Coordinates of C-alpha atoms in Angstrom, one line a residue:
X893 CA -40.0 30.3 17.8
X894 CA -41.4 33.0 16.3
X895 CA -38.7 35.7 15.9
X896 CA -36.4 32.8 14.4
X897 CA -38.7 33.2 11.4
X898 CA -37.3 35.7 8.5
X899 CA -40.9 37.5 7.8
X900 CA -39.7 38.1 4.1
X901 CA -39.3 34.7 3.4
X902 CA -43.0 33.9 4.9
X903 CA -44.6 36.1 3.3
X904 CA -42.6 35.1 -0.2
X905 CA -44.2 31.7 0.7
X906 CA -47.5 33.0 0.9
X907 CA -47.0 35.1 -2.6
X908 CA -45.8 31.7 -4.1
X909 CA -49.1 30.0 -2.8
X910 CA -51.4 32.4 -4.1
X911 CA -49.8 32.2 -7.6
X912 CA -49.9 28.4 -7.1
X913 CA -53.5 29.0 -6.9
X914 CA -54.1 31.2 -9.8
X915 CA -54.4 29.2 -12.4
X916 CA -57.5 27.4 -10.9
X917 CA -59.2 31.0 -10.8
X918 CA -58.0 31.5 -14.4
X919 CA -59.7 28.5 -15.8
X920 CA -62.9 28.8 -13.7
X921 CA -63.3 32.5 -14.8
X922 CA -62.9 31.5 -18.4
X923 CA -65.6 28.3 -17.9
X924 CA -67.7 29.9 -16.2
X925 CA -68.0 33.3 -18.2
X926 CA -68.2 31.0 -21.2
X927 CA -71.7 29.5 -19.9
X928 CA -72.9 33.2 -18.4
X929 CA -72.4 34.4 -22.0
X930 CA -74.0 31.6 -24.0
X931 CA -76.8 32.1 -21.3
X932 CA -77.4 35.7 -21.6
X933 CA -76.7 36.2 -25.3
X934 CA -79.5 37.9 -27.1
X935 CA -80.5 40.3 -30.2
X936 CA -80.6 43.0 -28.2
X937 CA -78.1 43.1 -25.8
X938 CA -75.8 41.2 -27.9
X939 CA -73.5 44.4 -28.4
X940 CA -73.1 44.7 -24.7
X941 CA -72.7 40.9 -24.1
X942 CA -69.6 40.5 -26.6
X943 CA -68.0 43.9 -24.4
X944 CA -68.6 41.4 -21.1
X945 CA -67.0 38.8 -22.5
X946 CA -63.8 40.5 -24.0
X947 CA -63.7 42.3 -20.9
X948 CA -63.4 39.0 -19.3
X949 CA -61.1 37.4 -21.8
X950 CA -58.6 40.7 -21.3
X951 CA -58.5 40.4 -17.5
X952 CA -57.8 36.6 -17.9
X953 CA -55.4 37.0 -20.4
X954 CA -53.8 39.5 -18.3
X955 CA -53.7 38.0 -15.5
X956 CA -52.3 34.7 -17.1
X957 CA -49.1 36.7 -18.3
X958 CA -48.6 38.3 -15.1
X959 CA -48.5 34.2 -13.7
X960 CA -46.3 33.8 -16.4
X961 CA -43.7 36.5 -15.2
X962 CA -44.0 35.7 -12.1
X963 CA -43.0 31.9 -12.7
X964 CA -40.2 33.6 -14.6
X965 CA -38.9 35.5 -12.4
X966 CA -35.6 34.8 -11.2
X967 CA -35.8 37.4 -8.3
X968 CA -39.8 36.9 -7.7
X969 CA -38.4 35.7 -3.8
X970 CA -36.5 38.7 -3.4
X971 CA -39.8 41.2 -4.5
X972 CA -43.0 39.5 -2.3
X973 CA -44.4 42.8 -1.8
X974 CA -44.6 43.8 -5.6
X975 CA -45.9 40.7 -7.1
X976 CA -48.7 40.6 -4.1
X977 CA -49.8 44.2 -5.1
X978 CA -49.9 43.0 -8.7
X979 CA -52.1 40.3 -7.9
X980 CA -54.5 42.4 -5.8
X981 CA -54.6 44.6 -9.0
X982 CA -55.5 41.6 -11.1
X983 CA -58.1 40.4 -8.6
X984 CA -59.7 42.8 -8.4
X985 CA -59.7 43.5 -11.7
X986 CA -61.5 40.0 -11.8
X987 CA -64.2 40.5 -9.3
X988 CA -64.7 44.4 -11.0
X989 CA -65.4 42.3 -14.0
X990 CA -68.3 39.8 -12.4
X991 CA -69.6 42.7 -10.8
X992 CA -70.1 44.6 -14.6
X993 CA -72.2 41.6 -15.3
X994 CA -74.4 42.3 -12.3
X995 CA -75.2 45.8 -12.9
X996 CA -75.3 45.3 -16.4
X997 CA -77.6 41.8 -16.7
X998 CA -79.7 41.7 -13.4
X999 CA -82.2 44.6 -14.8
X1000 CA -82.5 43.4 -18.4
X1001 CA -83.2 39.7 -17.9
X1002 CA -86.0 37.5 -17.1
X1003 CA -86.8 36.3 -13.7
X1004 CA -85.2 32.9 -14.5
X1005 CA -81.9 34.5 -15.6
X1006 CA -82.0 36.9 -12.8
X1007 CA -81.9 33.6 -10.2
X1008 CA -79.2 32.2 -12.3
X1009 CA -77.0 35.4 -12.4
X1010 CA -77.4 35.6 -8.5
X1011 CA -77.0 32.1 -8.1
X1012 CA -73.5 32.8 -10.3
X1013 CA -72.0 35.8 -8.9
X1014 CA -72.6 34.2 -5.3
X1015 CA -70.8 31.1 -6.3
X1016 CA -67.9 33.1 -7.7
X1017 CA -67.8 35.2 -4.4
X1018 CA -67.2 32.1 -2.6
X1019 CA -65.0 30.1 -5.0
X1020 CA -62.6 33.5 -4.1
X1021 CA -62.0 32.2 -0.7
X1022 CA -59.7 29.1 -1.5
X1023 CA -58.1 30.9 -4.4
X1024 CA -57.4 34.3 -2.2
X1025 CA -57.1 32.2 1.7
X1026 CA -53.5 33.3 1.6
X1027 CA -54.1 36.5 1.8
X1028 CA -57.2 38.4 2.8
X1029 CA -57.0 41.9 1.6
X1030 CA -56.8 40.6 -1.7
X1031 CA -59.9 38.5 -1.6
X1032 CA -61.7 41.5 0.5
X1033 CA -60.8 43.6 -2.6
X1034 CA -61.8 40.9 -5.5
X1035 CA -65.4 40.1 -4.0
X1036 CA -65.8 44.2 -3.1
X1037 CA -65.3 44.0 -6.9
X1038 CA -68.6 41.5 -7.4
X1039 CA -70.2 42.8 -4.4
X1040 CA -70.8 46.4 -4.6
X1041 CA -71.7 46.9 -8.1
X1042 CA -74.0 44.3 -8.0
X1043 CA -75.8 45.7 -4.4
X1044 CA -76.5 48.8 -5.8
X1045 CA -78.5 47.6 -8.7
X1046 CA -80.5 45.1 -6.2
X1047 CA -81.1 48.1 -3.8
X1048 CA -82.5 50.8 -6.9
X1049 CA -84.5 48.1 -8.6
X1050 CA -87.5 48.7 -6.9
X1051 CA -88.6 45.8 -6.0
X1052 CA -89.0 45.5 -1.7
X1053 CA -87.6 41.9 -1.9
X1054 CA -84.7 42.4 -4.1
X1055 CA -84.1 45.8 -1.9
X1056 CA -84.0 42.9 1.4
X1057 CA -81.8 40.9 -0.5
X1058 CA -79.8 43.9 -0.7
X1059 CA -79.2 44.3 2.6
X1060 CA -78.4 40.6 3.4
X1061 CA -75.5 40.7 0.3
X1062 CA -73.1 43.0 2.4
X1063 CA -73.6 40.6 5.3
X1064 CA -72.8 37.4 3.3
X1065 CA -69.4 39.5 2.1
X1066 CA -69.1 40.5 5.6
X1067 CA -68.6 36.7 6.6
X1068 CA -66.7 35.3 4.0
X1069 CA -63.9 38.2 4.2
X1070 CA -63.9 36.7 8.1
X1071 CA -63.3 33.2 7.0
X1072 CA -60.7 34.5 4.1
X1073 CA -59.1 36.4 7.3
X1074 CA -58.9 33.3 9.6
X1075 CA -57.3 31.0 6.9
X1076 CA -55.1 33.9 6.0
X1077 CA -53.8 33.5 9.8
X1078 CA -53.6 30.0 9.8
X1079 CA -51.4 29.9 6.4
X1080 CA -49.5 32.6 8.0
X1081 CA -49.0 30.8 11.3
X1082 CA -48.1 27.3 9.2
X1083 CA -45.4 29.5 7.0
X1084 CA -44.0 31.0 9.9
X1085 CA -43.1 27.5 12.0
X1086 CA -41.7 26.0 8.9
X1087 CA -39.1 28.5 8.6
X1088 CA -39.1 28.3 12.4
X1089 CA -38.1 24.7 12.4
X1090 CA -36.1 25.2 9.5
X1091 CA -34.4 27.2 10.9
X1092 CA -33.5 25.5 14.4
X1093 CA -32.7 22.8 12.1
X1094 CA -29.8 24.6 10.6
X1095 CA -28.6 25.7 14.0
X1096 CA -28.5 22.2 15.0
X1097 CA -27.0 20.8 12.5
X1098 CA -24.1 23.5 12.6
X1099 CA -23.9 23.0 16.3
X1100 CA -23.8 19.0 15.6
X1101 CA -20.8 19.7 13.4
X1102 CA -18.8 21.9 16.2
X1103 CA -19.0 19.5 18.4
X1104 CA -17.8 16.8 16.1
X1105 CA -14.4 18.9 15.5
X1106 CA -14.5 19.1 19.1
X1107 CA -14.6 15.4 20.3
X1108 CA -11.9 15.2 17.3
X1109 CA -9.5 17.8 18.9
X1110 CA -10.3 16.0 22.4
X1111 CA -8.6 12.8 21.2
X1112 CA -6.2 14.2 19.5
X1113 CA -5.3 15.8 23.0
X1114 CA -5.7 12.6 24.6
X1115 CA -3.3 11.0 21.6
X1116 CA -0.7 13.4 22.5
X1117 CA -0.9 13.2 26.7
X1118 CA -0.8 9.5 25.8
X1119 CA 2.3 9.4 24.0
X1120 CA 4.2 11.8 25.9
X1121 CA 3.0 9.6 29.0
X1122 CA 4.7 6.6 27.5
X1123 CA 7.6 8.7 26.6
X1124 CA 8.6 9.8 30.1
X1125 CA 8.0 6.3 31.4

């Protein structure tokens, strides 16, 4: 079953279902960064918090035109490999731009904005994995984005806890990249046996139709011993 399966034509499915997907990441990351920048807007940093969210708003809007080009496309099946290394780009574009928040905000906030930034870059760590399941290189790369900027400022702030909570962040990365990897297999494996079956379909149906024309030329053969049967009687 499996080598009937054209591995081009999987992985174009996968491609198509993580730009499927993309829109729902496109309108969280909008939402979301919305309430993050109403939350941490203030006097002072409110120089640094306009750059955040322009930042944001560019890698949205970038990432909704490459969505548009890819719907598009007329060839996008023929190219899976390009438009999945586009996306990675974009992704982690996206998760490069969470992670500027998390340097950037974690040290100049309160205690209560600090729990809610944490609280937020977790929660868009994990929202990744249904958005990215098809594929998880690309999800490895978009919460490495969140993930290591954001682990460096926990482990030089000083602070024992926050330098525990450091060490625990890699670990929670650790095991959602394992979940993103065993849905990537199981989308993989589900792609694979539809083109499978599609494709013993096909062969079934062609060797449905030879037989047909077969039985046909039987009784045409059968016609023609009949009548030259009658004949020499």
């Amino acid at each position: 079953m499996r080598e009937r399966a054209d591995p081009r034509l999987v992985l174009a499915d996968r491609v198509e279902h993580l730009y499927g997907q993309m829109w729902v990441g496109l309108l969280g990351t909008f939402a979301i960064g919305a309430i993050a920048t109403f939350e941490f807007w203030d006097e002072r940093l409110r120089d640094l918090v306009l750059f955040w969210w322009l930042l944001v708003l560019l890698v949205t809007g970038a990432s909704a035109a490459l969505l548009y080009a890819y719907r598009k496309s007329p060839r996008r099946a023929q190219q899976p490999e390009q438009w999945l290394r586009w996306l990675g780009i974009a992704a982690l574009a996206t998760g490069a731009s969470w992670g500027f928040a998390g340097a950037v905000f974690f040290p100049s906030h309160t205690d209560e904005q600090q729990v809610f930034l944490a609280f937020l870059l977790a929660g868009m760590m994990a929202g990744g994995i249904p958005v990215y399941a098809a594929s998880w290189p690309i999800y490895a790369a978009y919460a490495a984005g969140i993930v290591v900027p954001f682990t460096y400022v926990l482990a030089t702030f000083g602070n024992r806890l926050f330098i525990e909570i450091a060490l625990l962040v890699p670990m929670f990365y650790a095991v959602n990249v394992a979940i993103a990897y065993r849905l990537t297999q199981v989308f993989h494996a589900a792609y694979r046996l539809r083109h499978a079956y599609g494709k013993l379909t096909e062969d079934y149906s062609v060797l449905n139709q030879r037989l047909e024309r077969q039985l046909g030329e039987l009784d045409e053969a059968r016609a023609q011993v009949e009548a030259s049967g009658r004949k020499l009687a």
